[in-house]
Coordinates of C-alpha atoms in Angstrom, one line a residue:
Chain D
M1 CA 15.3 -31.3 -11.8
V2 CA 13.7 -34.3 -10.1
E3 CA 10.0 -34.7 -10.7
P4 CA 8.2 -31.4 -9.7
V5 CA 5.5 -31.5 -7.0
L6 CA 3.2 -29.4 -9.1
S7 CA 3.2 -29.1 -12.8
L8 CA 0.9 -26.9 -14.9
R9 CA 0.9 -27.7 -18.6
N10 CA -0.7 -25.3 -21.0
L11 CA -3.5 -24.7 -18.5
S12 CA -6.5 -22.7 -19.8
V13 CA -9.5 -21.7 -17.8
E14 CA -12.6 -20.4 -19.6
I15 CA -15.8 -18.7 -18.5
P16 CA -18.7 -18.6 -20.9
T17 CA -20.5 -15.3 -20.7
R18 CA -23.2 -13.6 -22.7
H19 CA -20.6 -11.8 -24.7
G20 CA -18.6 -14.9 -25.6
I21 CA -16.0 -16.9 -23.9
V22 CA -13.4 -15.1 -21.8
K23 CA -10.1 -16.8 -20.8
P24 CA -8.9 -15.6 -17.3
V25 CA -6.1 -18.2 -17.6
D26 CA -4.7 -18.8 -21.1
G27 CA -2.1 -21.4 -21.7
V28 CA -0.1 -21.2 -18.5
S29 CA 2.7 -23.7 -17.8
Y30 CA 5.0 -23.8 -14.8
D31 CA 6.5 -26.3 -12.3
I32 CA 7.1 -26.1 -8.6
G33 CA 9.7 -28.4 -7.0
A34 CA 9.8 -29.8 -3.5
G35 CA 11.0 -27.2 -1.0
E36 CA 10.6 -24.4 -3.6
I37 CA 8.6 -21.2 -3.3
L38 CA 7.3 -20.0 -6.6
G39 CA 6.0 -16.4 -6.6
V40 CA 3.1 -15.5 -8.9
V41 CA 2.7 -11.8 -9.5
G42 CA 0.3 -9.7 -11.6
E43 CA -2.2 -7.0 -11.3
S44 CA -5.9 -7.6 -10.4
G45 CA -7.5 -9.6 -13.1
A46 CA -4.3 -11.1 -14.4
G47 CA -5.5 -14.6 -13.5
K48 CA -3.0 -15.4 -10.7
S49 CA -5.7 -16.5 -8.2
M50 CA -7.7 -18.2 -10.9
A51 CA -4.8 -20.5 -11.7
G52 CA -4.4 -21.3 -8.0
N53 CA -8.1 -22.1 -7.7
A54 CA -7.9 -24.3 -10.7
V55 CA -5.2 -26.4 -9.1
I56 CA -7.2 -27.0 -6.0
G57 CA -10.4 -27.5 -7.9
L58 CA -12.2 -24.5 -6.5
L59 CA -13.2 -22.8 -9.7
N60 CA -16.7 -21.3 -9.4
P61 CA -18.9 -22.6 -12.2
P62 CA -19.3 -21.6 -15.0
A63 CA -15.5 -21.2 -14.9
H64 CA -13.9 -24.5 -15.9
I65 CA -10.6 -25.9 -17.1
A66 CA -10.9 -25.9 -20.9
A67 CA -7.5 -27.2 -21.8
G68 CA -4.2 -28.3 -20.4
E69 CA -3.2 -30.6 -17.6
I70 CA -2.4 -30.3 -13.9
W71 CA 0.0 -32.9 -12.4
L72 CA 0.6 -33.3 -8.7
K73 CA 3.5 -35.6 -7.8
G74 CA 3.3 -37.5 -11.0
S75 CA -0.5 -38.0 -11.2
R76 CA -2.9 -36.0 -13.2
I77 CA -5.5 -34.2 -11.0
D78 CA -7.4 -31.8 -13.3
N79 CA -9.8 -34.6 -14.4
L80 CA -10.6 -36.1 -10.9
T81 CA -14.1 -36.4 -9.8
G82 CA -15.5 -34.2 -7.0
E83 CA -15.1 -36.9 -4.4
A84 CA -11.5 -37.8 -5.3
M85 CA -10.6 -34.1 -5.4
R86 CA -12.1 -33.6 -1.9
R87 CA -9.8 -36.2 -0.5
L88 CA -6.8 -34.6 -2.1
R89 CA -7.7 -31.1 -1.0
G90 CA -6.3 -30.5 2.5
K91 CA -4.4 -33.8 2.4
E92 CA -2.0 -33.1 -0.5
I93 CA -2.7 -29.4 -1.1
G94 CA -3.1 -26.9 1.7
M95 CA -4.5 -23.5 1.1
V96 CA -3.9 -20.2 2.9
F97 CA -6.2 -17.3 1.9
Q98 CA -5.9 -13.6 2.2
D99 CA -8.3 -13.0 5.0
P100 CA -7.6 -15.2 8.0
L101 CA -10.9 -14.3 9.7
T102 CA -13.2 -15.6 6.9
S103 CA -11.2 -18.8 6.4
L104 CA -11.7 -20.0 10.0
N105 CA -15.1 -21.2 11.3
P106 CA -16.0 -18.6 14.0
L107 CA -18.1 -21.1 16.0
L108 CA -15.5 -23.8 16.5
R109 CA -12.5 -23.7 18.8
I110 CA -9.3 -23.6 16.7
G111 CA -8.2 -26.9 18.3
D112 CA -11.4 -28.6 17.1
Q113 CA -10.8 -27.3 13.6
L114 CA -7.3 -28.7 13.5
V115 CA -8.4 -32.1 14.9
E116 CA -11.3 -32.3 12.4
T117 CA -8.9 -31.7 9.5
M118 CA -6.4 -34.4 10.8
L119 CA -9.1 -37.0 11.5
T120 CA -10.5 -36.5 8.0
H121 CA -7.2 -36.9 6.2
L122 CA -4.8 -38.9 8.5
D123 CA -5.2 -42.3 10.0
I124 CA -4.8 -41.3 13.7
S125 CA -6.8 -41.4 16.9
Q126 CA -8.7 -38.5 18.5
S127 CA -6.2 -38.2 21.3
D128 CA -3.2 -38.3 19.0
A129 CA -4.9 -35.6 16.8
E130 CA -5.4 -33.4 19.9
K131 CA -1.7 -33.7 20.8
R132 CA -0.7 -32.9 17.3
A133 CA -2.9 -29.9 17.2
V134 CA -1.0 -28.4 20.1
S135 CA 2.4 -29.2 18.5
A136 CA 1.1 -27.7 15.1
L137 CA 0.3 -24.5 16.9
E138 CA 3.7 -24.5 18.6
E139 CA 5.4 -25.0 15.3
V140 CA 3.8 -21.9 13.8
G141 CA 4.9 -19.8 16.8
I142 CA 1.8 -19.3 18.8
P143 CA 2.8 -18.7 22.5
G144 CA 0.9 -20.8 25.1
A145 CA -0.3 -23.3 22.5
A146 CA -1.6 -25.7 25.1
E147 CA -4.2 -23.2 26.3
R148 CA -4.7 -21.3 23.1
V149 CA -5.9 -24.5 21.4
N150 CA -9.3 -24.0 23.2
S151 CA -9.7 -20.4 22.0
Y152 CA -12.1 -19.2 19.3
P153 CA -10.8 -17.4 16.2
H154 CA -12.1 -14.0 17.4
E155 CA -9.8 -14.2 20.4
F156 CA -6.7 -14.0 18.2
S157 CA -5.1 -10.9 16.5
G158 CA -4.8 -10.8 12.7
G159 CA -1.3 -12.1 12.6
M160 CA -2.0 -14.9 15.1
R161 CA -5.1 -15.9 13.1
Q162 CA -3.0 -16.2 9.9
R163 CA -0.6 -18.4 11.9
V164 CA -3.6 -20.6 12.8
V165 CA -4.6 -20.8 9.2
I166 CA -1.1 -21.9 8.2
A167 CA -1.1 -24.5 11.0
L168 CA -4.4 -25.7 9.6
A169 CA -3.0 -25.9 6.0
L170 CA 0.0 -27.8 7.2
C171 CA -1.5 -30.2 9.8
A172 CA -2.2 -32.9 7.2
E173 CA 1.3 -32.6 5.9
P174 CA 0.5 -31.6 2.3
S175 CA 3.2 -31.6 -0.3
L176 CA 1.9 -28.3 -1.8
I177 CA 0.6 -25.1 -0.2
I178 CA -1.1 -22.4 -2.2
A179 CA -0.9 -19.1 -0.4
D180 CA -3.1 -16.5 -2.0
E181 CA -2.1 -13.1 -0.8
P182 CA -1.3 -14.4 2.7
T183 CA 0.1 -11.1 4.1
T184 CA -1.9 -8.5 2.2
A185 CA -4.3 -7.9 5.2
L186 CA -1.5 -7.7 7.7
D187 CA 0.8 -5.0 9.0
V188 CA 4.5 -4.7 7.8
S189 CA 6.0 -6.1 11.0
V190 CA 3.5 -9.0 11.2
Q191 CA 4.0 -9.6 7.5
A192 CA 7.7 -10.1 8.1
Q193 CA 6.9 -12.7 10.7
I194 CA 4.5 -14.7 8.5
I195 CA 7.0 -14.6 5.5
A196 CA 9.8 -15.9 7.8
L197 CA 7.5 -18.6 9.0
L198 CA 6.5 -19.8 5.6
R199 CA 10.1 -19.9 4.5
R200 CA 11.2 -21.9 7.5
L201 CA 8.4 -24.4 7.2
C202 CA 9.0 -24.8 3.5
R203 CA 12.7 -25.5 4.1
E204 CA 12.2 -27.9 7.0
R205 CA 9.5 -30.0 5.5
G206 CA 10.3 -29.7 1.8
T207 CA 6.8 -28.4 1.1
A208 CA 6.3 -26.7 -2.3
V209 CA 4.7 -23.3 -2.0
M210 CA 2.8 -21.3 -4.6
L211 CA 2.9 -17.7 -3.3
I212 CA 0.4 -15.5 -5.0
T213 CA 0.9 -11.8 -4.3
H214 CA 1.1 -8.4 -5.9
D215 CA 3.8 -7.2 -3.6
M216 CA 7.2 -7.2 -5.4
G217 CA 9.1 -6.8 -2.1
V218 CA 7.5 -10.0 -0.7
I219 CA 8.3 -11.8 -3.9
A220 CA 11.9 -10.7 -3.8
E221 CA 12.4 -11.8 -0.2
A222 CA 10.4 -15.0 0.0
T223 CA 10.6 -16.7 -3.3
D224 CA 13.1 -18.8 -5.4
R225 CA 11.4 -18.4 -8.8
M226 CA 8.7 -16.0 -10.0
A227 CA 6.1 -16.0 -12.7
V228 CA 4.7 -12.7 -14.0
M229 CA 1.1 -12.9 -15.3
Y230 CA -0.6 -10.4 -17.7
A231 CA -4.1 -10.7 -19.0
G232 CA -4.3 -14.4 -18.1
R233 CA -1.0 -15.3 -19.8
L234 CA 2.5 -15.9 -18.5
A235 CA 4.6 -12.9 -19.4
E236 CA 7.9 -14.0 -17.8
L237 CA 9.1 -16.9 -15.7
G238 CA 12.5 -17.4 -14.1
P239 CA 14.7 -17.2 -11.0
V240 CA 13.5 -14.3 -8.9
R241 CA 17.0 -12.6 -9.0
D242 CA 17.1 -12.6 -12.8
V243 CA 13.5 -11.4 -13.3
L244 CA 13.6 -8.6 -10.8
S245 CA 17.1 -7.3 -11.6
H246 CA 17.1 -7.8 -15.3
P247 CA 13.5 -8.2 -16.5
Q248 CA 13.3 -9.3 -20.1
H249 CA 9.6 -8.6 -20.8
P250 CA 8.7 -5.0 -21.3
Y251 CA 5.7 -5.4 -19.0
T252 CA 7.8 -6.7 -16.2
H253 CA 10.3 -3.9 -16.7
G254 CA 7.5 -1.3 -16.6
L255 CA 6.0 -2.9 -13.6
M256 CA 9.3 -2.8 -11.7
A257 CA 10.0 0.7 -12.7
S258 CA 6.6 2.0 -11.5
T259 CA 7.1 0.9 -7.9
P260 CA 8.0 3.9 -5.8
L261 CA 10.9 1.8 -4.5
A262 CA 12.6 1.6 -7.8
S263 CA 12.1 5.3 -8.5
A264 CA 13.7 6.4 -5.3
G265 CA 15.0 9.9 -5.6
K266 CA 13.1 10.7 -8.9
S267 CA 10.4 13.2 -8.9
R268 CA 8.0 11.2 -11.1
L269 CA 7.2 7.5 -11.2
H270 CA 7.6 5.6 -14.4
Q271 CA 4.1 5.1 -15.9
I272 CA 2.9 2.3 -18.2
P273 CA 0.4 4.0 -20.5
G274 CA -3.1 2.7 -20.4
A275 CA -4.5 -0.2 -18.4
M276 CA -4.6 -4.0 -18.5
P277 CA -7.2 -5.0 -21.1
R278 CA -10.5 -6.4 -20.0
L279 CA -10.7 -10.1 -20.4
D280 CA -13.4 -9.8 -23.1
S281 CA -11.2 -7.6 -25.2
V282 CA -7.7 -9.0 -25.1
P283 CA -6.0 -7.7 -28.2
E284 CA -4.7 -9.9 -31.0
G285 CA -1.2 -11.1 -30.8
C286 CA 0.8 -10.2 -27.7
A287 CA -1.7 -9.1 -25.0
F288 CA 0.7 -6.2 -24.0
N289 CA 1.2 -4.8 -27.5
P290 CA -1.0 -1.7 -27.3
R291 CA 1.0 -0.5 -24.2
C292 CA 4.4 -1.7 -25.2
P293 CA 7.0 0.8 -26.4
Y294 CA 8.7 -1.7 -28.7
T295 CA 5.7 -3.0 -30.5
T296 CA 6.0 -4.0 -34.1
E297 CA 3.7 -5.6 -36.7
K298 CA 4.8 -9.0 -35.6
C299 CA 3.6 -8.4 -32.0
R300 CA 0.1 -7.5 -33.3
Q301 CA -0.3 -10.6 -35.3
A302 CA 0.8 -13.5 -33.1
P303 CA 1.6 -13.9 -29.4
A304 CA 5.2 -14.6 -28.7
P305 CA 6.2 -18.2 -27.7
R306 CA 5.6 -19.0 -24.1
P307 CA 8.6 -18.9 -21.8
E308 CA 10.6 -22.1 -21.4
S309 CA 12.7 -22.0 -18.2
T310 CA 14.0 -18.4 -17.9
S311 CA 12.7 -16.4 -20.8
A312 CA 10.0 -13.9 -21.4
A313 CA 7.0 -14.4 -23.7
C314 CA 8.2 -11.6 -26.0
W315 CA 9.3 -11.4 -29.6
Y316 CA 11.9 -8.8 -28.6
P317 CA 13.0 -9.6 -25.1
L318 CA 15.0 -6.7 -23.5
A319 CA 18.7 -7.3 -23.6
R320 CA 20.3 -7.7 -20.2
E321 CA 22.2 -4.4 -20.4
K322 CA 19.4 -2.5 -21.8
A323 CA 17.1 -3.5 -19.0
S324 CA 19.4 -2.6 -16.2
Chain E
M1 CA 4.4 29.3 6.8
A2 CA 2.5 26.6 8.7
L3 CA -1.0 26.0 7.2
V4 CA -1.9 23.3 9.7
K5 CA -0.9 23.5 13.4
I6 CA -1.8 20.6 15.7
Q7 CA -1.2 20.8 19.4
N8 CA -1.6 18.2 22.1
L9 CA -4.2 16.5 20.0
T10 CA -5.9 13.6 21.9
R11 CA -8.8 11.5 21.0
L12 CA -10.5 8.9 23.2
F13 CA -13.3 6.6 22.2
D14 CA -15.7 5.3 24.7
V15 CA -15.7 1.5 24.4
S16 CA -17.6 0.8 27.7
K17 CA -20.1 -1.9 27.9
P18 CA -23.8 -0.8 28.2
W19 CA -24.8 0.9 31.5
L20 CA -26.7 -2.2 32.8
N21 CA -23.8 -4.5 32.2
R22 CA -21.4 -2.2 33.9
M23 CA -23.7 -2.0 37.0
I24 CA -24.1 -5.8 37.2
E25 CA -20.5 -6.7 36.5
R26 CA -19.2 -3.7 38.5
R27 CA -17.0 -2.5 35.7
E28 CA -15.6 1.0 35.2
K29 CA -16.0 2.8 31.9
A30 CA -13.4 1.9 29.4
F31 CA -11.7 4.3 27.0
L32 CA -9.6 3.5 23.9
T33 CA -6.9 6.1 23.4
A34 CA -6.7 6.4 19.6
V35 CA -4.6 9.5 19.5
S36 CA -2.5 10.8 22.4
D37 CA -0.8 14.2 22.7
V38 CA 0.2 14.6 19.1
D39 CA 2.0 17.8 17.9
F40 CA 3.0 18.7 14.5
Q41 CA 2.8 21.5 11.8
V42 CA 2.3 21.3 8.1
D43 CA 3.9 24.0 6.0
E44 CA 1.9 25.5 3.1
R45 CA 2.6 23.8 -0.3
S46 CA 4.3 20.8 1.3
T47 CA 3.3 17.1 1.8
Y48 CA 3.2 15.8 5.3
A49 CA 2.9 12.0 5.6
L50 CA 1.6 10.1 8.6
V51 CA 2.8 6.5 8.6
G52 CA 2.0 3.7 11.1
E53 CA 0.6 0.3 11.3
S54 CA -3.1 -0.4 11.8
G55 CA -4.4 1.0 15.1
S56 CA -1.7 3.7 15.3
G57 CA -4.3 6.5 15.0
K58 CA -3.3 7.9 11.6
S59 CA -6.8 7.9 10.2
T60 CA -8.3 9.3 13.4
I61 CA -5.9 12.3 13.1
G62 CA -7.0 12.7 9.4
R63 CA -10.6 12.8 10.4
M64 CA -10.0 15.3 13.1
L65 CA -8.0 17.5 10.7
V66 CA -11.0 17.8 8.3
G67 CA -13.5 18.2 11.2
L68 CA -15.3 14.8 10.8
L69 CA -14.4 14.1 14.5
P70 CA -14.0 16.6 17.3
P71 CA -10.8 16.2 19.4
T72 CA -11.1 15.2 23.0
K73 CA -8.3 17.5 23.9
G74 CA -5.9 19.7 22.1
T75 CA -6.4 21.9 19.0
V76 CA -6.3 21.7 15.2
E77 CA -5.7 25.1 13.7
I78 CA -5.9 25.5 10.0
D79 CA -4.7 28.9 8.8
G80 CA -5.0 30.1 12.3
I81 CA -8.6 29.1 12.8
D82 CA -9.6 26.3 15.2
L83 CA -12.6 24.7 13.7
A84 CA -13.8 23.0 16.9
N85 CA -13.9 26.2 19.0
E86 CA -14.3 29.0 16.5
T87 CA -17.7 30.9 16.9
D88 CA -17.6 33.2 13.9
D89 CA -19.7 31.3 11.3
A90 CA -18.2 33.3 8.4
K91 CA -14.7 32.2 9.3
I92 CA -15.7 28.6 9.7
D93 CA -17.5 28.7 6.3
K94 CA -14.5 30.1 4.6
I95 CA -12.0 27.6 6.0
R96 CA -14.2 24.6 5.4
A97 CA -14.0 25.3 1.6
D98 CA -10.3 25.1 1.9
I99 CA -10.2 21.5 3.2
Q100 CA -11.0 18.4 1.2
M101 CA -10.5 14.7 1.7
I102 CA -9.7 11.7 -0.5
F103 CA -10.6 8.3 0.9
Q104 CA -9.0 4.9 0.5
D105 CA -11.8 2.9 -1.2
P106 CA -12.9 4.5 -4.5
F107 CA -15.7 2.0 -4.7
A108 CA -17.3 3.1 -1.4
S109 CA -16.7 6.8 -1.6
L110 CA -18.7 7.5 -4.8
N111 CA -22.5 7.5 -4.8
P112 CA -23.4 4.7 -7.2
R113 CA -26.7 6.4 -8.2
W114 CA -25.2 9.8 -9.1
R115 CA -23.7 10.7 -12.4
V116 CA -20.0 11.7 -12.3
R117 CA -20.9 15.3 -13.1
D118 CA -23.1 15.6 -10.0
I119 CA -20.5 13.9 -7.8
I120 CA -17.7 16.2 -8.9
V121 CA -19.6 19.5 -8.5
E122 CA -21.3 18.6 -5.3
P123 CA -18.8 20.4 -3.0
V124 CA -19.5 23.6 -5.0
A125 CA -23.2 23.0 -5.5
A126 CA -23.8 22.4 -1.8
R127 CA -22.5 25.9 -1.1
G128 CA -24.6 27.5 -3.9
G129 CA -21.7 28.2 -6.2
N130 CA -21.6 28.3 -10.0
T131 CA -21.0 24.9 -11.5
D132 CA -21.2 25.6 -15.2
G133 CA -18.7 23.5 -17.1
L134 CA -16.8 22.8 -13.8
A135 CA -17.0 19.0 -14.0
E136 CA -15.8 18.9 -17.6
K137 CA -12.8 21.2 -16.7
L138 CA -11.9 19.1 -13.7
L139 CA -12.2 15.8 -15.6
E140 CA -9.7 17.0 -18.1
Q141 CA -7.3 18.1 -15.3
V142 CA -7.3 14.6 -13.7
G143 CA -6.8 12.9 -17.1
L144 CA -10.3 11.7 -17.9
S145 CA -12.4 12.6 -20.8
V146 CA -15.1 15.3 -21.0
M147 CA -17.5 12.5 -22.2
D148 CA -17.2 10.8 -18.8
A149 CA -19.3 13.4 -17.0
G150 CA -22.6 11.7 -17.9
K151 CA -21.5 8.2 -16.8
F152 CA -22.1 6.4 -13.5
P153 CA -19.2 5.3 -11.2
H154 CA -19.7 1.6 -12.0
E155 CA -18.5 2.3 -15.5
F156 CA -15.0 3.1 -14.3
S157 CA -12.0 1.1 -13.1
G158 CA -10.5 1.6 -9.6
G159 CA -7.8 4.0 -10.8
Q160 CA -10.3 6.0 -12.8
R161 CA -12.6 6.2 -9.8
Q162 CA -9.8 7.5 -7.7
R163 CA -9.3 10.2 -10.3
I164 CA -13.0 11.1 -10.0
C165 CA -12.5 11.4 -6.2
I166 CA -9.5 13.7 -6.8
A167 CA -11.5 15.8 -9.2
R168 CA -14.3 16.1 -6.6
A169 CA -11.7 17.1 -4.0
L170 CA -10.4 19.8 -6.3
A171 CA -13.8 21.3 -7.1
S172 CA -14.0 23.8 -4.3
E173 CA -10.4 25.0 -5.0
P174 CA -9.1 23.8 -1.6
R175 CA -5.7 24.6 -0.1
L176 CA -5.4 21.4 2.0
I177 CA -6.3 17.9 0.9
V178 CA -6.2 15.1 3.4
C179 CA -5.5 11.8 1.5
D180 CA -6.3 8.7 3.6
E181 CA -4.5 5.8 1.9
P182 CA -5.2 7.1 -1.6
T183 CA -3.6 4.3 -3.5
S184 CA -3.8 1.3 -1.1
A185 CA -6.7 -0.3 -3.1
L186 CA -4.9 0.1 -6.5
D187 CA -2.4 -2.0 -8.4
V188 CA 1.2 -0.9 -8.7
S189 CA 1.0 0.5 -12.2
V190 CA -2.2 2.4 -11.5
Q191 CA -0.8 3.6 -8.2
A192 CA 2.1 5.2 -10.2
Q193 CA -0.4 7.0 -12.4
V194 CA -2.4 8.3 -9.5
L195 CA 0.7 9.4 -7.5
N196 CA 2.1 11.2 -10.5
L197 CA -1.2 13.0 -11.0
M198 CA -1.2 14.0 -7.3
S199 CA 2.3 15.5 -7.7
D200 CA 1.3 17.4 -10.8
L201 CA -1.8 18.9 -9.2
K202 CA 0.2 19.9 -6.1
D203 CA 2.6 21.9 -8.3
N204 CA -0.1 23.4 -10.5
F205 CA -2.5 24.5 -7.7
G206 CA -0.2 25.0 -4.8
L207 CA -1.9 22.4 -2.7
T208 CA -0.9 21.1 0.7
Y209 CA -1.3 17.4 1.3
V210 CA -1.6 15.4 4.5
L211 CA -0.9 11.9 3.2
I212 CA -1.9 9.0 5.4
S213 CA -0.4 5.7 4.5
H214 CA 1.0 2.5 5.8
D215 CA 3.2 2.0 2.7
L216 CA 6.7 3.3 3.4
T217 CA 7.7 3.3 -0.3
V218 CA 4.8 5.6 -1.2
V219 CA 5.6 7.9 1.7
R220 CA 9.2 8.1 0.8
H221 CA 8.4 9.1 -2.7
M222 CA 5.7 11.7 -1.9
A223 CA 6.5 13.3 1.4
D224 CA 8.5 16.4 2.4
R225 CA 8.2 15.6 6.0
I226 CA 7.2 12.3 7.7
G227 CA 5.6 11.6 11.1
V228 CA 5.8 8.0 12.4
L229 CA 2.9 7.0 14.7
Y230 CA 2.9 4.2 17.2
L231 CA -0.2 3.5 19.3
G232 CA -1.6 6.9 18.8
R233 CA 1.7 8.7 19.7
L234 CA 4.0 10.5 17.4
V235 CA 7.4 8.8 17.9
E236 CA 9.5 10.4 15.3
E237 CA 9.3 13.2 12.7
A238 CA 11.9 13.8 10.1
D239 CA 12.6 14.6 6.4
P240 CA 12.4 11.5 4.2
Q241 CA 16.1 11.3 3.5
D242 CA 17.0 11.4 7.3
L243 CA 14.2 9.1 8.3
F244 CA 15.2 6.3 5.8
E245 CA 18.9 6.6 6.1
S246 CA 19.4 7.3 9.8
P247 CA 16.2 6.5 11.7
K248 CA 16.5 7.5 15.3
H249 CA 13.6 5.8 17.1
P250 CA 13.9 2.0 17.7
Y251 CA 10.3 1.6 16.3
T252 CA 11.2 3.4 13.1
K253 CA 14.3 1.2 12.8
M254 CA 12.2 -2.0 13.3
L255 CA 9.6 -0.8 10.8
L256 CA 12.2 -0.1 8.1
E257 CA 14.0 -3.3 8.8
A258 CA 10.8 -5.4 8.5
A259 CA 9.6 -3.8 5.2
P260 CA 10.3 -6.0 2.3
R261 CA 12.9 -4.8 -0.2
M262 CA 13.1 -5.3 -3.9
D263 CA 16.8 -6.1 -3.7
G264 CA 16.4 -8.3 -0.6
F265 CA 16.8 -11.6 -2.4
G266 CA 16.5 -14.4 0.2
R267 CA 17.2 -11.9 2.9
E268 CA 17.1 -13.5 6.3
V269 CA 15.5 -10.9 8.5
T270 CA 14.9 -11.5 12.2
P271 CA 11.2 -10.7 12.3
P272 CA 10.2 -8.2 15.0
D273 CA 8.8 -9.6 18.2
G274 CA 5.2 -9.1 19.3
E275 CA 2.4 -7.0 17.9
I276 CA 0.9 -3.5 18.7
P277 CA -0.4 -3.6 22.3
D278 CA -3.9 -3.1 23.4
P279 CA -4.8 0.6 23.1
I280 CA -7.3 0.3 26.0
N281 CA -4.5 -0.5 28.4
P282 CA -1.4 0.9 26.8
P283 CA 2.0 0.0 28.4
S284 CA 3.3 2.4 31.0
G285 CA 6.0 4.9 30.1
C286 CA 7.1 4.6 26.5
A287 CA 4.4 2.6 24.6
F288 CA 7.1 0.8 22.6
H289 CA 9.1 -0.5 25.6
P290 CA 7.7 -4.1 25.7
R291 CA 9.0 -4.7 22.1
C292 CA 12.0 -2.4 22.2
P293 CA 15.5 -4.1 22.1
V294 CA 17.2 -1.3 24.0
A295 CA 14.6 -0.5 26.6
E296 CA 15.8 0.5 30.1
D297 CA 14.0 1.1 33.4
I298 CA 13.3 4.7 32.6
C299 CA 11.4 3.6 29.5
K300 CA 8.9 1.7 31.6
R301 CA 8.5 4.6 34.1
D302 CA 8.4 7.8 32.1
R303 CA 6.8 8.7 28.8
P304 CA 9.4 10.3 26.7
A305 CA 8.7 13.8 25.5
M306 CA 9.2 14.9 21.9
R307 CA 12.7 16.5 21.5
A308 CA 14.6 17.9 18.7
L309 CA 17.6 15.8 17.4
G310 CA 19.4 17.3 14.5
G311 CA 16.7 18.1 11.9
A312 CA 14.4 15.5 13.3
R313 CA 12.1 15.3 16.4
V314 CA 12.0 12.0 18.3
A315 CA 10.2 10.7 21.4
C316 CA 12.7 8.4 22.9
H317 CA 14.8 8.6 26.1
L318 CA 17.8 6.8 24.6
A319 CA 18.0 8.0 21.0
D320 CA 21.1 10.0 20.1

């Protein structure tokens, strides 16, 4: 692969608490290439959003990057100062959050919000920025963009608002977009529209996308590769087709099997016993070992090596035929 | 035998501006039609699912079912008794004990200052019943520990809280439980645990569920009969097998096509056009006609009636 747009190397995020240090992200490494969509899945508390926030420098203190490196287009960004990071944010990295209403300023017309972003990051005049605001809205499929540019966020429906947020994330032509649950608050038919839009823009512009979601269906349809996170660690990483059809990590396998989709026609859903450990009590060794049907002594002693390109972080990865 | 019988159920909400504004701006009163002429029956010991996107009126129907909202028109009969019009207090009292509800958000539907024991027995205690050992028995039935009875809700995870909500719903030994998005706030693996628990309880206690959900996969797994709602109207009703393999209504087809699939790697779907229209001024005729790929003149003019089509019922002029 040519040089990836984003590269996480052994990234760890720590939060000091009264009861000791917890690690919501623990030694995570992955790359995203240009024009590629990487899906990051996991249950609540698995650290998927925290990793995204670390990349864009929006960790809430006392959370901080404790180890590892983040590289964006060949330069290291995890050690930048606040001011340098502010210039990067919005210019090189666009962000789309879950709730489109809270990520827009309710008191500013959407055109003004787009213009402000472009004037901050691009070297263009006010009138050029206004023209580009209209074309940005057209590009994300907002009908009547020339008039709608003067509307306030509350005048848009949920799906249209999310399009505005995507236009806002894209208007400074970033090389990376972090989309954190972009369709969770939307209806199924609108979700299909937004996913199609993200894929088209990613393909046309060669933007790298980190798509954080808990919806396996969205991952299957939208992404090229996927990363499965569990208790802050990477459980499995690989091409989406391989991971979904032939999961090698017992956790991924259990997760797939417990979706009602995979159990179609069966009277009971597959259950993974227990629950994900709290971050202050992650077990020794492999974090999944107390819930895993294949656990041995080895799993309780040391965590399995982290996945390279297509493997699972497991001592006993499921064989292809066994998993299917 | 039908436990729940809903006929011509309609609910309007008054969304008018205040009186003075209406006088000055010369505006009429405005009404939002949340539910419009919905008919269906739920058989005893079955699971009836209502699916639809936001604004389709599914939660409003659920609230009318349990009596939290009175219908504007039409009737809700549970075991032959119409709660809104029945005058015999003894009958109302009896039937109320048979209905319970589980809500979407297990964080908002448990009183944070009450102990779990008090929360669970409240439906019985409120009616003056005997609550000795009840909470402990119910906690075991929903897969929690007897020791949990003395704890507060904040000591539990989302899935455990939803189990407490289920235990509370079971306390008065109901026959009908209305579940409004019971697993939407939960993770996939926890969702599987809660859905399995609901299936087991249904078998053990002979419960009837009305399951309200926007998640087609959950509905397909749980339901014996599915009603699809669009803009407050029931557009199709069928068994899960029929609905998912041969949907009749164009809206159902669109919804199934748009739903993401686990095996849909890189699937290029043509996303559906448009969004749900404004329920204050719904389109004429069939509410779906502005987005429908096969709409004809008659769809703009006349509202299609619900008609039987094979084992299904569908409200579309053109479906066959």
